Coordinates of C-alpha atoms in Angstrom, one line a residue:
M1 CA 34.7 -16.8 22.2
G2 CA 31.3 -17.9 20.7
V3 CA 28.3 -15.6 20.1
L4 CA 26.6 -16.8 23.2
Q5 CA 29.5 -16.3 25.3
R6 CA 30.1 -12.8 24.2
F7 CA 26.3 -12.0 24.6
E8 CA 26.6 -13.2 28.2
K9 CA 29.8 -11.2 29.0
R10 CA 28.0 -8.0 27.6
L11 CA 25.0 -8.8 29.8
E12 CA 27.2 -8.9 32.9
N13 CA 28.5 -5.3 32.0
L14 CA 24.8 -4.3 31.2
V15 CA 23.8 -5.1 34.8
E16 CA 26.8 -3.8 36.5
G17 CA 27.8 -7.0 38.4
A18 CA 24.2 -7.8 39.5
F19 CA 23.9 -10.4 36.8
A20 CA 23.1 -13.6 38.9
K21 CA 20.6 -11.5 41.1
V22 CA 18.8 -9.9 38.3
F23 CA 18.3 -13.2 36.2
K24 CA 17.7 -15.4 39.1
G25 CA 14.6 -17.4 39.1
V26 CA 13.5 -15.8 35.6
V27 CA 13.9 -16.8 32.1
H28 CA 17.5 -16.4 31.2
P29 CA 18.5 -14.4 28.3
V30 CA 21.1 -16.8 26.9
E31 CA 18.2 -19.2 26.6
I32 CA 16.3 -16.8 24.4
A33 CA 19.5 -16.0 22.3
S34 CA 19.8 -19.7 21.7
A35 CA 16.1 -20.1 20.8
M36 CA 16.5 -17.1 18.3
Q37 CA 19.2 -19.0 16.6
R38 CA 17.2 -22.2 16.4
E39 CA 14.3 -20.1 14.8
A40 CA 16.7 -18.6 12.2
D41 CA 17.9 -22.0 11.2
A42 CA 14.2 -23.3 11.1
H43 CA 12.9 -20.5 8.9
K44 CA 15.7 -20.5 6.1
S45 CA 14.7 -19.6 2.5
I46 CA 17.0 -20.1 -0.4
L47 CA 17.5 -17.0 -2.7
G48 CA 19.1 -16.8 -6.2
G49 CA 22.7 -17.3 -6.3
G50 CA 22.8 -19.7 -3.3
R51 CA 22.0 -16.9 -0.8
T52 CA 20.1 -18.1 2.5
L53 CA 17.6 -15.7 3.7
V54 CA 16.6 -16.0 7.4
P55 CA 14.2 -13.7 9.6
N56 CA 15.4 -10.4 10.9
R57 CA 12.6 -9.8 13.2
Y58 CA 12.1 -11.5 16.3
I59 CA 9.2 -10.9 18.9
I60 CA 9.8 -12.3 22.4
D61 CA 6.9 -12.9 24.6
L62 CA 7.9 -13.2 28.3
S63 CA 5.6 -14.3 31.1
P64 CA 4.2 -11.3 33.1
S65 CA 6.4 -12.0 35.9
D66 CA 9.5 -12.2 34.0
H67 CA 8.6 -9.2 31.8
D68 CA 7.9 -7.1 35.1
R69 CA 11.3 -8.3 36.5
L70 CA 13.3 -7.3 33.5
A71 CA 11.3 -4.2 32.4
Q72 CA 14.1 -1.8 33.2
Y73 CA 16.4 -3.8 31.1
A74 CA 14.0 -4.5 28.2
A75 CA 15.4 -2.0 25.8
P76 CA 19.2 -2.8 26.2
L77 CA 18.4 -6.3 26.4
A78 CA 16.7 -6.2 23.1
Q79 CA 19.6 -4.5 21.5
E80 CA 21.9 -7.0 22.9
L81 CA 19.8 -9.8 21.6
A82 CA 19.8 -8.1 18.2
Q83 CA 23.3 -7.8 18.1
A84 CA 24.1 -11.4 19.2
Q85 CA 21.6 -12.6 16.5
A86 CA 23.2 -10.5 13.7
E87 CA 26.8 -11.9 14.8
Y88 CA 25.3 -15.4 14.5
I89 CA 23.7 -14.8 11.2
G90 CA 27.0 -13.3 9.9
E91 CA 28.9 -16.3 11.2
Q92 CA 26.5 -18.7 9.2
G93 CA 26.9 -16.6 6.0
W94 CA 23.1 -16.0 5.7
T95 CA 21.3 -13.1 4.4
V96 CA 18.8 -10.6 6.2
Y97 CA 16.8 -7.7 5.0
G98 CA 18.0 -4.6 6.8
D99 CA 18.8 -4.8 10.4
V100 CA 17.9 -7.5 12.9
I101 CA 15.0 -6.3 15.2
V102 CA 14.0 -7.6 18.5
E103 CA 10.9 -6.6 20.5
I104 CA 10.2 -7.7 24.0
E105 CA 6.6 -8.1 25.0
R106 CA 4.4 -9.1 27.7
G107 CA 3.0 -12.7 27.0
D108 CA -0.3 -13.2 29.1
G109 CA -0.9 -16.8 30.1
L110 CA 2.7 -17.7 30.2
D111 CA 4.1 -19.3 33.3
T112 CA 7.3 -17.8 35.1
G113 CA 10.3 -19.1 33.0
M114 CA 8.4 -19.6 29.9
F115 CA 8.7 -17.6 26.7
R116 CA 7.7 -17.8 23.0
I117 CA 9.4 -16.5 19.8
A118 CA 7.8 -15.3 16.7
A119 CA 10.2 -14.9 14.0
E120 CA 9.6 -13.2 10.5
V121 CA 11.3 -11.6 7.5
Y122 CA 10.5 -7.9 7.8
T123 CA 11.1 -5.9 4.7
G124 CA 9.8 -2.4 5.9
G125 CA 7.8 -2.3 2.7
V126 CA 10.9 -2.3 0.3
E127 CA 11.4 -4.6 -2.6
P128 CA 13.1 -8.1 -2.1
A129 CA 16.8 -8.0 -2.1
H130 CA 17.0 -10.2 -5.1
S131 CA 14.8 -8.1 -7.2
P132 CA 16.7 -6.8 -10.3
N133 CA 15.5 -3.4 -10.0
P134 CA 17.8 -0.9 -8.2
Y135 CA 16.7 1.2 -5.2
Q136 CA 16.9 4.7 -6.7
N137 CA 15.2 7.0 -4.2
P138 CA 16.3 10.4 -3.3
P139 CA 19.1 10.7 -0.8
P140 CA 18.3 10.8 2.8
Q141 CA 17.7 14.3 4.4
G142 CA 21.0 15.7 5.7
Y143 CA 23.0 13.9 3.0
N144 CA 25.3 16.4 1.2
M145 CA 25.6 16.2 -2.5
P146 CA 28.9 17.1 -4.1
P147 CA 29.0 20.8 -4.8
Q148 CA 28.0 22.0 -8.2
G149 CA 31.0 22.8 -10.3
G150 CA 33.5 21.2 -8.1
G151 CA 33.9 18.0 -10.0
L152 CA 34.3 14.5 -8.1
P153 CA 35.8 14.5 -4.6
P154 CA 39.4 13.9 -4.1
V155 CA 40.6 10.2 -3.7
S156 CA 43.2 8.2 -2.2
G157 CA 44.4 4.7 -2.5
P158 CA 46.8 2.5 -4.4
P159 CA 48.3 3.6 -7.7
G160 CA 45.7 3.6 -10.6
Y161 CA 43.1 5.2 -8.3
G162 CA 44.1 8.7 -8.6
G163 CA 47.1 9.0 -6.4
P164 CA 47.1 9.7 -2.5
G165 CA 44.7 12.8 -2.1
G166 CA 44.8 13.7 -5.7
P167 CA 41.6 15.1 -7.3
V168 CA 39.7 13.5 -10.1
S169 CA 38.7 16.2 -12.6
G170 CA 35.7 16.2 -14.3
P171 CA 32.5 18.1 -15.2
P172 CA 30.0 19.2 -12.7
M173 CA 27.5 16.9 -11.0
H174 CA 24.0 16.8 -11.9
S175 CA 22.7 18.7 -9.1
S176 CA 19.9 20.9 -10.9
G177 CA 17.3 19.4 -8.8
A178 CA 15.7 17.1 -11.2
P179 CA 14.9 13.6 -10.0
Y180 CA 17.5 11.0 -10.1
G181 CA 17.5 9.3 -13.5
A182 CA 16.3 12.5 -15.3
P183 CA 18.3 14.3 -17.9
G184 CA 20.7 16.8 -16.5
P185 CA 20.8 20.4 -17.3
Q186 CA 22.4 19.8 -20.8
G187 CA 19.4 17.6 -21.7
G188 CA 21.0 14.0 -21.5
Y189 CA 22.8 11.4 -19.5
G190 CA 26.3 12.0 -20.9
A191 CA 28.1 9.4 -23.3
R192 CA 28.6 6.7 -20.6
Q193 CA 26.3 4.4 -18.5
A194 CA 27.5 2.9 -15.3
R195 CA 26.4 -0.3 -13.6
L196 CA 27.3 -2.4 -10.6
I197 CA 26.6 -6.2 -11.0
T198 CA 26.6 -8.9 -8.3
S199 CA 27.9 -12.3 -8.8
D200 CA 24.4 -13.7 -9.2
G201 CA 23.6 -11.5 -12.0
R202 CA 21.6 -8.6 -10.4
Q203 CA 22.3 -5.2 -11.9
F204 CA 22.0 -1.8 -10.4
T205 CA 22.2 1.1 -12.7
I206 CA 24.2 4.0 -11.3
V207 CA 22.7 7.5 -12.2
I208 CA 24.3 10.8 -12.5
G209 CA 24.6 12.3 -9.1
S210 CA 25.3 10.4 -5.8
T211 CA 24.1 6.9 -5.0
V212 CA 24.5 5.5 -1.5
I213 CA 25.0 1.6 -1.2
G214 CA 24.2 -0.1 2.1
R215 CA 21.8 -2.3 4.2
G216 CA 19.5 0.5 5.6
E217 CA 16.4 1.9 4.1
G218 CA 18.3 5.2 3.4
A219 CA 20.4 3.5 0.8
Q220 CA 19.6 3.8 -2.7
V221 CA 21.2 0.4 -3.6
R222 CA 20.1 -1.7 -0.8
L223 CA 22.0 -5.1 -0.3
A224 CA 20.7 -7.8 2.1
D225 CA 24.2 -8.7 3.8
V226 CA 24.7 -8.4 7.4
G227 CA 28.5 -7.4 6.7
I228 CA 27.4 -4.4 4.9
S229 CA 26.7 -1.1 7.0
R230 CA 23.3 0.8 6.7
Q231 CA 25.1 3.5 4.6
H232 CA 28.4 1.6 3.6
A233 CA 29.7 3.5 0.6
R234 CA 28.6 6.2 -1.9
V235 CA 29.0 6.3 -5.7
D236 CA 29.5 9.7 -7.3
F237 CA 28.9 9.7 -11.1
D238 CA 29.2 12.9 -13.2
G239 CA 28.3 11.2 -16.6
S240 CA 31.9 10.5 -17.5
R241 CA 33.8 9.2 -14.3
V242 CA 32.7 7.3 -11.3
V243 CA 34.3 7.6 -7.7
L244 CA 33.5 5.3 -5.0
T245 CA 33.9 6.6 -1.4
D246 CA 33.7 4.4 1.8
L247 CA 31.4 6.1 4.4
S248 CA 33.4 5.0 7.5
S249 CA 31.7 1.6 7.2
T250 CA 32.3 -1.0 9.9
N251 CA 34.0 -3.6 7.7
G252 CA 35.5 -1.3 5.0
T253 CA 35.3 -1.3 1.2
T254 CA 37.9 -2.9 -1.1
V255 CA 38.4 -2.5 -5.1
N256 CA 40.3 -5.4 -6.6
G257 CA 41.4 -6.5 -3.1
N258 CA 42.7 -3.2 -2.0
R259 CA 40.9 -1.5 0.9
I260 CA 40.0 2.1 -0.1
N261 CA 38.9 5.4 1.4
A262 CA 38.1 6.7 -2.1
A263 CA 38.8 5.4 -5.4
A264 CA 38.0 6.2 -9.2
L265 CA 36.5 3.1 -10.7
Q266 CA 37.6 1.6 -13.9
H267 CA 35.4 -0.7 -16.0
G268 CA 36.0 -4.4 -14.7
D269 CA 36.9 -3.3 -11.2
V270 CA 35.6 -5.6 -8.5
V271 CA 34.1 -3.9 -5.5
Q272 CA 33.8 -6.0 -2.3
L273 CA 31.3 -4.9 0.5
G274 CA 30.8 -7.3 3.5
T275 CA 30.4 -10.7 1.7
T276 CA 29.0 -9.1 -1.6
S277 CA 31.0 -8.7 -4.8
L278 CA 29.9 -6.2 -7.2
T279 CA 31.6 -5.8 -10.8
F280 CA 31.7 -2.2 -12.1
R281 CA 30.8 -1.6 -15.7
L282 CA 31.2 1.5 -17.6
D283 CA 29.8 1.6 -21.1
G284 CA 30.2 4.2 -23.8

């Protein structure tokens, strides 16, 4: 079943069997979804590494009569259109910033059955995804740092990743309250430096403490990949060892081809999140 067919099926459930009645004589949402796909195709940009960037924000102007008719369904319809567009973009292997956003507005001057679409790349004020600089902001409010003095969290996975449920020992996390990237309580970073490197050469330095990898604005390492969840995985680094933990992501996380819940990373390991491959480097 294609993207548009799945979208139409969800619409039928949305209006509880009144599908034909609700959309009779007005612009059909499937027409909008199809036009959004064409807009994405028409506004492709090529990034480094052969990635294709497409718009992630779509503003739909409906005629006053269509807008009034669909007003009670505007919010869920926008969500369904966004989901369908994200599915389409993912199937094409294209890249977007953050989430796909759809806004439905009243378009004065449009005749019944007519609509127009404005598509744009919306970054929300963040740096471009192909920037070599990592996003090292403080963790989102409510996110729990590993307890001081407790070492790294337990890990599970295939042999070589700490054994099922076996804890990985190490010195306490840097949780002194100093900014990320600042020296810890002992006045230094430790003897080792950790990095994640994408296949197109972008490098993200892993600082002491916890770093969230994801597609959303709350991630410290933000990757423009629709296959990656908003908060996909977490990296805990104590200055000596690194543990990668999947944050109940939709598509999961693999290390060297093995799906993991949590794994201690070794130099040279390849981490896969969505369609993005990251090579782990631990120097020193």
